[in-house]
Coordinates of C-alpha atoms and ligand atoms in Angstrom, one line a residue:
X299 CA 45.2 -35.8 -19.9
X300 CA 47.7 -35.2 -16.5
X301 CA 50.9 -34.8 -17.6
X302 CA 53.7 -36.0 -15.1
X303 CA 57.5 -36.6 -15.9
X304 CA 58.6 -39.7 -17.2
X305 CA 62.5 -40.1 -16.9
X306 CA 64.6 -43.0 -18.1
X307 CA 68.2 -42.3 -17.7
X308 CA 69.4 -38.7 -19.1
X309 CA 66.0 -38.7 -21.2
X310 CA 62.4 -37.7 -20.1
X311 CA 59.8 -39.3 -22.4
X312 CA 56.7 -36.9 -21.5
X313 CA 56.8 -33.2 -21.7
X314 CA 54.2 -30.3 -20.3
X315 CA 52.7 -27.9 -23.0
X316 CA 52.2 -25.2 -20.3
X317 CA 55.2 -26.0 -18.3
X318 CA 57.2 -25.5 -21.8
X319 CA 55.1 -22.1 -22.8
X320 CA 56.3 -21.1 -19.2
X321 CA 59.8 -22.1 -19.9
X322 CA 60.0 -20.0 -23.5
X323 CA 57.8 -17.2 -21.4
X324 CA 60.5 -16.8 -19.1
X325 CA 63.3 -16.5 -21.5
X326 CA 61.2 -13.8 -23.3
X327 CA 60.9 -11.9 -20.2
X328 CA 64.8 -12.2 -19.5
X329 CA 65.4 -11.0 -23.0
X330 CA 62.8 -7.7 -22.5
X331 CA 64.6 -7.0 -19.4
X332 CA 67.8 -6.6 -20.8
X333 CA 68.7 -3.5 -23.4
X334 CA 67.5 -3.8 -27.0
X335 CA 69.0 -4.9 -29.5
X336 CA 69.6 -1.9 -32.4
X337 CA 72.3 -3.8 -34.2
X338 CA 70.4 -7.4 -34.1
X339 CA 70.2 -9.2 -37.4
X340 CA 66.5 -8.6 -38.7
X341 CA 65.7 -12.0 -40.8
X342 CA 66.9 -14.9 -38.9
X343 CA 67.4 -19.1 -40.0
X344 CA 67.7 -20.9 -36.7
X345 CA 68.7 -24.4 -37.5
X346 CA 67.9 -26.3 -34.4
X347 CA 65.6 -24.0 -32.6
X348 CA 63.4 -25.4 -30.5
X349 CA 65.4 -26.4 -27.4
X350 CA 68.4 -25.4 -25.8
X351 CA 70.8 -22.9 -27.4
X352 CA 68.9 -22.7 -30.4
X353 CA 65.8 -22.1 -29.0
X354 CA 67.6 -19.0 -27.0
X355 CA 68.9 -18.1 -30.2
X356 CA 65.7 -17.8 -31.9
X357 CA 64.1 -15.8 -28.9
X358 CA 67.1 -13.1 -28.5
X359 CA 67.3 -11.7 -32.1
X360 CA 63.3 -11.9 -32.3
X361 CA 62.5 -10.3 -28.8
X362 CA 65.6 -8.4 -28.2
X363 CA 66.0 -7.2 -31.8
X364 CA 62.9 -7.2 -33.7
X365 CA 63.5 -10.3 -35.8
X366 CA 61.7 -12.0 -38.0
X367 CA 62.5 -16.0 -37.5
X368 CA 62.2 -19.0 -39.2
X369 CA 62.9 -22.2 -37.1
X370 CA 64.1 -26.0 -38.5
X371 CA 63.7 -28.5 -35.7
X372 CA 63.4 -32.4 -35.4
X373 CA 60.3 -32.6 -33.0
X374 CA 57.2 -34.8 -32.2
X375 CA 53.7 -33.1 -31.8
X376 CA 51.5 -34.4 -28.9
X377 CA 48.4 -36.7 -29.9
X378 CA 45.5 -36.9 -28.4
X379 CA 46.7 -39.9 -26.3
X380 CA 50.3 -38.6 -25.9
X381 CA 52.4 -35.9 -25.3
X382 CA 54.5 -34.2 -27.9
X383 CA 58.3 -33.4 -27.3
X384 CA 59.6 -30.5 -25.1
X385 CA 60.6 -28.7 -28.4
X386 CA 57.4 -29.2 -30.2
X387 CA 56.0 -27.3 -27.3
X388 CA 58.3 -25.0 -26.8
X389 CA 58.0 -24.2 -30.7
X390 CA 54.5 -23.6 -30.3
X391 CA 54.8 -21.3 -27.5
X392 CA 57.5 -19.1 -29.4
X393 CA 55.3 -18.7 -32.4
X394 CA 52.5 -17.7 -30.6
X395 CA 54.3 -15.0 -28.3
X396 CA 56.1 -13.6 -31.9
X397 CA 52.7 -13.5 -33.3
X398 CA 51.5 -11.7 -30.2
X399 CA 54.2 -9.2 -30.3
X400 CA 53.7 -9.0 -34.2
X401 CA 56.8 -10.7 -35.4
X402 CA 56.9 -12.8 -38.4
X403 CA 57.8 -16.8 -37.1
X404 CA 57.3 -20.0 -39.1
X405 CA 58.8 -23.4 -37.9
X406 CA 60.0 -26.3 -40.4
X407 CA 59.4 -29.5 -38.3
X408 CA 61.6 -32.4 -40.1
X409 CA 65.1 -33.6 -41.0
X410 CA 67.7 -30.5 -41.4
X411 CA 70.0 -32.8 -42.9
X412 CA 67.9 -33.6 -46.0
X413 CA 67.6 -31.7 -49.4
X414 CA 63.9 -31.4 -49.0
X415 CA 64.1 -29.6 -45.8
X416 CA 66.5 -27.3 -47.3
X417 CA 64.7 -26.2 -50.7
X418 CA 61.3 -26.0 -48.4
X419 CA 62.7 -23.6 -46.4
X420 CA 64.5 -21.6 -49.1
X421 CA 61.1 -21.5 -50.6
X422 CA 59.9 -19.6 -47.7
X423 CA 62.5 -17.3 -47.0
X424 CA 62.1 -16.3 -51.2
X425 CA 58.3 -16.1 -50.6
X426 CA 57.9 -14.7 -46.9
X427 CA 61.1 -12.3 -46.3
X428 CA 63.4 -12.4 -49.6
X429 CA 66.3 -13.1 -48.0
X430 CA 68.2 -13.8 -44.3
X431 CA 70.7 -11.8 -42.7
X432 CA 71.8 -14.2 -39.8
X433 CA 71.7 -18.0 -39.9
X434 CA 72.6 -20.2 -36.5
X435 CA 73.2 -23.7 -36.7
X436 CA 72.7 -25.5 -33.5
X437 CA 71.9 -29.0 -34.5
X438 CA 72.7 -31.8 -31.6
X439 CA 72.1 -35.0 -33.3
X440 CA 72.8 -38.8 -32.6
X441 CA 72.8 -39.5 -36.6
X442 CA 72.7 -38.1 -39.8
X443 CA 71.6 -39.2 -43.2
X444 CA 74.0 -38.2 -46.6
X445 CA 71.7 -36.6 -48.8
X446 CA 73.6 -37.7 -51.9
X447 CA 74.7 -41.1 -50.8
X448 CA 71.4 -42.1 -48.9
X449 CA 74.1 -43.3 -46.0
X450 CA 73.4 -42.8 -42.1
X451 CA 76.3 -42.2 -40.1
X452 CA 75.8 -42.4 -36.1
X453 CA 77.9 -40.1 -33.8
X454 CA 79.9 -41.3 -30.6
X455 CA 80.7 -39.7 -27.3
X456 CA 84.1 -41.5 -27.2
X457 CA 87.9 -41.0 -26.2
X458 CA 90.3 -41.0 -29.1
X459 CA 93.4 -43.4 -28.6
X460 CA 92.9 -44.7 -25.3
X461 CA 90.5 -45.5 -22.7
X462 CA 88.9 -43.0 -20.1
X463 CA 88.6 -43.3 -16.5
X464 CA 86.9 -40.5 -14.5
X465 CA 84.9 -40.0 -12.0
X466 CA 80.9 -39.6 -13.2
X467 CA 77.4 -39.1 -12.0
X468 CA 74.7 -41.7 -12.1
X469 CA 72.2 -38.8 -12.4
X470 CA 68.9 -41.5 -11.7
X471 CA 70.4 -42.6 -8.1
X472 CA 73.0 -39.9 -7.5
X473 CA 75.6 -41.9 -7.0
X474 CA 78.9 -40.7 -7.6
X475 CA 81.4 -44.0 -9.3
X476 CA 83.7 -44.2 -11.9
X477 CA 83.5 -45.2 -15.3
X478 CA 85.9 -46.2 -18.1
X479 CA 85.1 -45.4 -21.7
X480 CA 86.7 -47.5 -24.4
X481 CA 88.3 -45.4 -27.4
X482 CA 86.7 -44.8 -30.6
X483 CA 87.4 -47.8 -33.2
X484 CA 86.9 -48.0 -36.9
X485 CA 85.2 -45.4 -38.6
X486 CA 83.6 -44.1 -35.3
X487 CA 85.6 -40.9 -35.4
X488 CA 84.8 -40.1 -39.1
X489 CA 81.2 -41.1 -38.5
X490 CA 80.9 -38.4 -35.7
X491 CA 82.5 -35.7 -37.8
X492 CA 79.6 -36.4 -40.4
X493 CA 77.4 -36.1 -38.2
X494 CA 78.6 -33.0 -35.7
X495 CA 81.2 -31.7 -37.7
X496 CA 80.4 -28.5 -40.3
X497 CA 79.5 -30.3 -43.6
X498 CA 75.9 -30.1 -43.1
X499 CA 76.4 -26.4 -42.1
X500 CA 78.3 -25.5 -45.3
X501 CA 75.5 -27.3 -47.5
X502 CA 73.0 -24.9 -45.9
X503 CA 75.0 -21.7 -47.1
X504 CA 75.6 -23.3 -50.1
X505 CA 72.3 -23.7 -51.1
X506 CA 71.2 -20.3 -49.6
X507 CA 74.2 -18.9 -51.8
X508 CA 72.9 -20.4 -54.7
X509 CA 69.3 -19.6 -54.1
X510 CA 70.0 -15.8 -54.1
X511 CA 68.5 -15.5 -50.7
X512 CA 71.9 -14.4 -48.3
X513 CA 71.8 -10.6 -47.5
X514 CA 74.7 -8.2 -48.0
X515 CA 76.8 -8.6 -44.6
X516 CA 75.0 -11.6 -43.3
X517 CA 76.4 -13.8 -40.6
X518 CA 76.3 -17.0 -39.4
X519 CA 77.1 -18.8 -36.6
X520 CA 77.4 -22.6 -34.9
X521 CA 78.4 -23.6 -31.3
X522 CA 81.1 -25.1 -30.0
X523 CA 82.6 -26.1 -26.4
X524 CA 86.1 -26.9 -24.9
X525 CA 86.1 -27.2 -21.1
X526 CA 88.4 -28.2 -18.4
X527 CA 91.3 -30.6 -19.0
X528 CA 89.6 -33.3 -16.8
X529 CA 86.7 -33.6 -19.5
X530 CA 89.0 -33.3 -22.6
X531 CA 89.3 -37.0 -23.3
X532 CA 85.6 -37.3 -23.4
X533 CA 85.1 -33.7 -25.2
X534 CA 88.0 -31.5 -26.9
X535 CA 90.1 -34.7 -27.7
X536 CA 87.2 -37.1 -28.0
X537 CA 85.2 -38.1 -31.2
X538 CA 82.9 -35.0 -30.3
X539 CA 85.8 -32.6 -30.2
X540 CA 87.0 -33.6 -33.6
X541 CA 83.9 -33.0 -35.3
X542 CA 84.2 -29.6 -33.5
X543 CA 87.4 -28.9 -35.1
X544 CA 85.9 -29.7 -38.3
X545 CA 83.1 -27.1 -37.6
X546 CA 85.9 -24.5 -37.4
X547 CA 87.4 -25.5 -40.6
X548 CA 84.0 -25.2 -41.9
X549 CA 83.9 -21.4 -40.6
X550 CA 87.5 -20.6 -42.0
X551 CA 86.6 -22.4 -45.6
X552 CA 83.2 -19.9 -45.6
X553 CA 85.2 -17.0 -44.5
X554 CA 87.2 -17.8 -47.5
X555 CA 84.6 -18.5 -50.0
X556 CA 82.3 -15.4 -48.9
X557 CA 85.4 -12.8 -48.4
X558 CA 85.9 -13.1 -44.4
X559 CA 84.5 -11.9 -41.1
X560 CA 81.2 -13.8 -41.9
X561 CA 81.5 -17.0 -40.0
X562 CA 81.9 -17.8 -36.5
X563 CA 81.8 -20.5 -34.2
X564 CA 80.9 -19.4 -30.6
X565 CA 82.4 -21.4 -27.3
X566 CA 79.8 -21.7 -24.8
X567 CA 79.6 -22.7 -21.7
X568 CA 78.3 -26.3 -20.4
X569 CA 74.7 -26.3 -19.5
X570 CA 72.2 -28.6 -19.0
X571 CA 70.2 -29.5 -22.2
X572 CA 69.0 -32.7 -23.7
X573 CA 72.1 -32.9 -25.9
X574 CA 74.6 -32.7 -22.6
X575 CA 72.7 -35.2 -20.3
X576 CA 73.6 -37.8 -22.7
X577 CA 77.7 -37.1 -22.6
X578 CA 79.7 -39.1 -19.8
X579 CA 81.3 -37.5 -16.8
X580 CA 79.5 -33.8 -17.9
X581 CA 76.6 -34.0 -15.7
X582 CA 79.0 -34.4 -12.7
X583 CA 81.3 -31.3 -13.8
X584 CA 77.9 -29.3 -14.7
X585 CA 76.8 -30.1 -11.2
X586 CA 80.2 -28.6 -9.5
X587 CA 80.2 -25.8 -12.2
X588 CA 76.7 -24.7 -11.5
X589 CA 77.3 -24.7 -7.5
X590 CA 80.7 -22.7 -7.9
X591 CA 79.2 -20.3 -10.4
X592 CA 75.9 -19.7 -8.7
X593 CA 77.7 -18.9 -5.3
X594 CA 80.1 -16.3 -7.7
X595 CA 77.0 -14.7 -8.9
X596 CA 78.2 -15.3 -12.5
X597 CA 75.7 -18.5 -13.4
X598 CA 74.0 -18.0 -16.9
X599 CA 71.6 -20.6 -18.5
X600 CA 71.3 -20.6 -22.5
X601 CA 69.3 -17.4 -22.6
X602 CA 71.7 -15.4 -20.8
X603 CA 74.7 -16.9 -23.0
X604 CA 73.1 -16.1 -26.2
X605 CA 71.8 -12.8 -25.3
X606 CA 75.8 -11.8 -24.2
X607 CA 76.4 -13.7 -28.0
X608 CA 74.6 -11.0 -29.7
X609 CA 74.9 -7.9 -27.4
X610 CA 78.7 -8.2 -26.9
X611 CA 79.8 -10.0 -30.1
X612 CA 77.3 -10.6 -32.9
X613 CA 75.1 -7.5 -32.7
X614 CA 77.5 -5.3 -31.2
X615 CA 77.4 -2.7 -34.2
X616 CA 81.4 -3.3 -34.0
X617 CA 84.2 -5.6 -33.1
X618 CA 82.9 -9.6 -32.7
X619 CA 85.7 -9.6 -30.2
X620 CA 87.3 -13.1 -31.2
X621 CA 90.2 -15.1 -29.4
X622 CA 93.5 -15.8 -31.2
X623 CA 92.0 -18.5 -32.9
X624 CA 89.4 -16.5 -34.2
X625 CA 86.3 -17.8 -32.5
X626 CA 83.8 -16.3 -29.7
X627 CA 84.2 -17.3 -26.3
X628 CA 81.2 -16.9 -24.3
X629 CA 82.9 -19.4 -21.9
X630 CA 84.9 -17.1 -20.5
X631 CA 83.2 -16.8 -17.0
X632 CA 83.2 -20.7 -16.9
X633 CA 86.8 -20.7 -17.6
X634 CA 88.0 -18.1 -15.7
X635 CA 90.7 -19.3 -13.2
X636 CA 88.8 -18.6 -10.2
X637 CA 85.8 -20.4 -11.5
X638 CA 87.9 -23.8 -12.7
X639 CA 90.2 -23.8 -9.3
X640 CA 87.1 -24.2 -7.5
X641 CA 85.5 -26.7 -9.7
X642 CA 88.5 -29.0 -9.9
X643 CA 89.0 -29.1 -6.1
X644 CA 85.6 -30.0 -5.5
X645 CA 86.0 -32.6 -8.3
X646 CA 88.9 -34.3 -6.4
X647 CA 86.9 -34.8 -3.1
X648 CA 83.4 -35.1 -4.2
X649 CA 82.0 -38.5 -3.3
X650 CA 78.5 -39.9 -3.3
X651 CA 78.1 -38.6 0.5
X652 CA 79.0 -35.3 0.2
X653 CA 77.4 -34.8 -3.4
X654 CA 74.6 -32.5 -2.3
X655 CA 76.8 -30.3 -0.1
X656 CA 79.7 -29.8 -2.6
X657 CA 77.4 -29.8 -5.8
X658 CA 74.5 -28.3 -6.9
X659 CA 72.7 -31.3 -8.2
X660 CA 69.3 -30.5 -7.0
X661 CA 69.6 -28.0 -9.1
X662 CA 70.4 -30.0 -11.9
X663 CA 67.7 -32.3 -11.6
X664 CA 65.4 -29.2 -11.4
X665 CA 66.7 -28.0 -14.7
X666 CA 66.9 -30.9 -16.3
X667 CA 63.1 -31.3 -15.7
X668 CA 62.2 -27.6 -16.7
X669 CA 63.7 -28.7 -20.1
X670 CA 60.6 -31.1 -20.3
X671 CA 58.0 -28.3 -19.0
X672 CA 58.2 -29.4 -15.4
X673 CA 58.7 -27.7 -12.1
X674 CA 57.7 -23.9 -13.3
X675 CA 56.2 -21.9 -11.2
X676 CA 52.3 -21.0 -11.9
X677 CA 51.6 -24.3 -13.8
X678 CA 49.3 -26.4 -12.3
X679 CA 50.5 -29.6 -13.0
X680 CA 47.5 -31.4 -11.1
X681 CA 45.1 -30.1 -14.1
X682 CA 43.7 -31.4 -17.2
X683 CA 46.0 -30.4 -20.2
X684 CA 45.2 -31.0 -24.0
X685 CA 48.8 -32.5 -25.5
X686 CA 47.7 -31.7 -28.8
X687 CA 49.0 -28.2 -29.7
X688 CA 48.8 -27.2 -33.5
X689 CA 51.8 -24.7 -34.5
X690 CA 50.2 -21.4 -35.1
X691 CA 52.1 -21.3 -38.9
X692 CA 50.7 -24.9 -39.3
X693 CA 53.8 -26.6 -40.6
Ligands
LIG207 P1 69.8 -29.7 -27.9 O1 69.6 -31.2 -27.6 O2 68.9 -28.7 -26.9 O3 69.1 -29.0 -29.3 C1 69.5 -30.0 -30.4 C2 68.6 -29.2 -31.7 O4 68.6 -29.8 -32.9 C3 66.9 -29.2 -31.5 O5 66.0 -28.1 -31.7 C4 66.8 -30.3 -32.3 O6 64.9 -30.4 -32.4 C5 67.6 -30.4 -33.5 N1 67.8 -31.3 -34.0 C6 68.2 -32.7 -33.8 N2 68.5 -33.2 -34.8 C7 68.0 -32.8 -36.1 C8 67.8 -33.0 -37.3 N3 67.9 -34.1 -38.0 N4 66.8 -31.8 -38.1 C9 66.5 -31.2 -37.6 N5 66.7 -30.5 -36.3 C10 67.3 -31.2 -35.5 O7 71.0 -29.3 -27.9 P2 72.1 -27.9 -27.4 O8 72.7 -28.6 -25.9 O9 71.3 -26.7 -27.3 O10 73.2 -28.5 -28.3 C11 72.9 -27.1 -29.9 C12 74.8 -27.3 -30.1 O11 75.5 -26.3 -28.8 C13 75.3 -28.4 -30.4 O12 76.2 -28.4 -31.2 C14 76.3 -28.2 -28.9 O13 77.1 -29.0 -29.2 C15 76.7 -27.3 -28.6 N6 76.8 -26.5 -27.7 C16 76.2 -27.1 -26.3 C17 76.7 -27.0 -24.7 C18 76.0 -27.4 -23.9 O14 76.6 -27.8 -22.6 N7 74.5 -27.9 -24.1 C19 77.9 -26.5 -24.8 C20 78.6 -25.6 -25.9 C21 78.0 -25.9 -27.3

């Protein structure tokens, strides 16, 4: 099959297996180019391991610290006639590279929110690794079925209390327009907290504890975002922000239960991922931010962010470096005054006409396509390629 990108709004319905492999390899190469991480955890479980921040969180401890990794994700394998999802191909490529490097890697494709998935993963930890010393929780999902009640909850990306009007970018057409988003109604806030809050993170940790597979001195981390005031109504003070508050409460509860210093929330930088491209207003902010940070020479992608998370915080061999609210802040460069001032100046001026001059929209689009394995150097996109790629671990 010759695979080309088919984009619809903020989704691309195809993915290129060789491009995804090249993308994974470039992240591995980056990690190998950095100083090794001798204090990195050695048996790592990553929940949401196939794309974005979770994929980077699998690559860094594996290739920087020699860790055995178990990855959990919800992806689609390719068939003879249809391409799989990018996260599937990323995971196939990751496992192959890990095996070639002599590293243990197993993956589980299915619903991380379910009890069955937790049982299956725990059985494999018991059998293969005995225990885990780091659990990264990096899920981004639009829905969750409660494993006890069977009820399905949907998350929404809405402001709370009042409508929110702001500039917005139509990423299909490159048009800068404005958008008004009505506030959450009824139980939309609670439902978003149910999906994107910390309840399932805590359920994972309880299940791991009960099974006796948590190593002494283990750590666990989940990811959050704060960002600038202009996106507060849709993010930090919106429904997703409420879920992130709950994530922090979960970390505090787990620290209490396990004796402190084990559960962390890391506040990460805004980056193009499948999850962030679905949030209104954010793609325009990211396009302006990329331009400013690339010019300032401090732009990072997921892999650079997570390398810094492990090297500077989680596996630094000392102080995890927390802010006054007990969070890890790898969004520090994004939130620096000079960067924010420059983004705000551009925000006020940006229109459809000057978008390409003031923002890095072309970089945004390139990055978006790369998520699906398109536009990578060294990949022959004209060539026939097999969309069926089994996971080496066969799960
Ligand atoms: P992503 O869309 O790239 O990755 C989501 C992962 O969750 C994938 O591995 C997917 O397979 C998995 N997943 C989704 N539903 C699942 C289910 N039911 N069972 C098993 N796996 C499932 O998202 P991204 O952006 O990497 O987000 C990860 C975390 O980082 C989220 O908590 C997000 O809020 C946070 N974050 C993202 C930022 C961004 O700008 N992208 C910034 C700061 C934090």
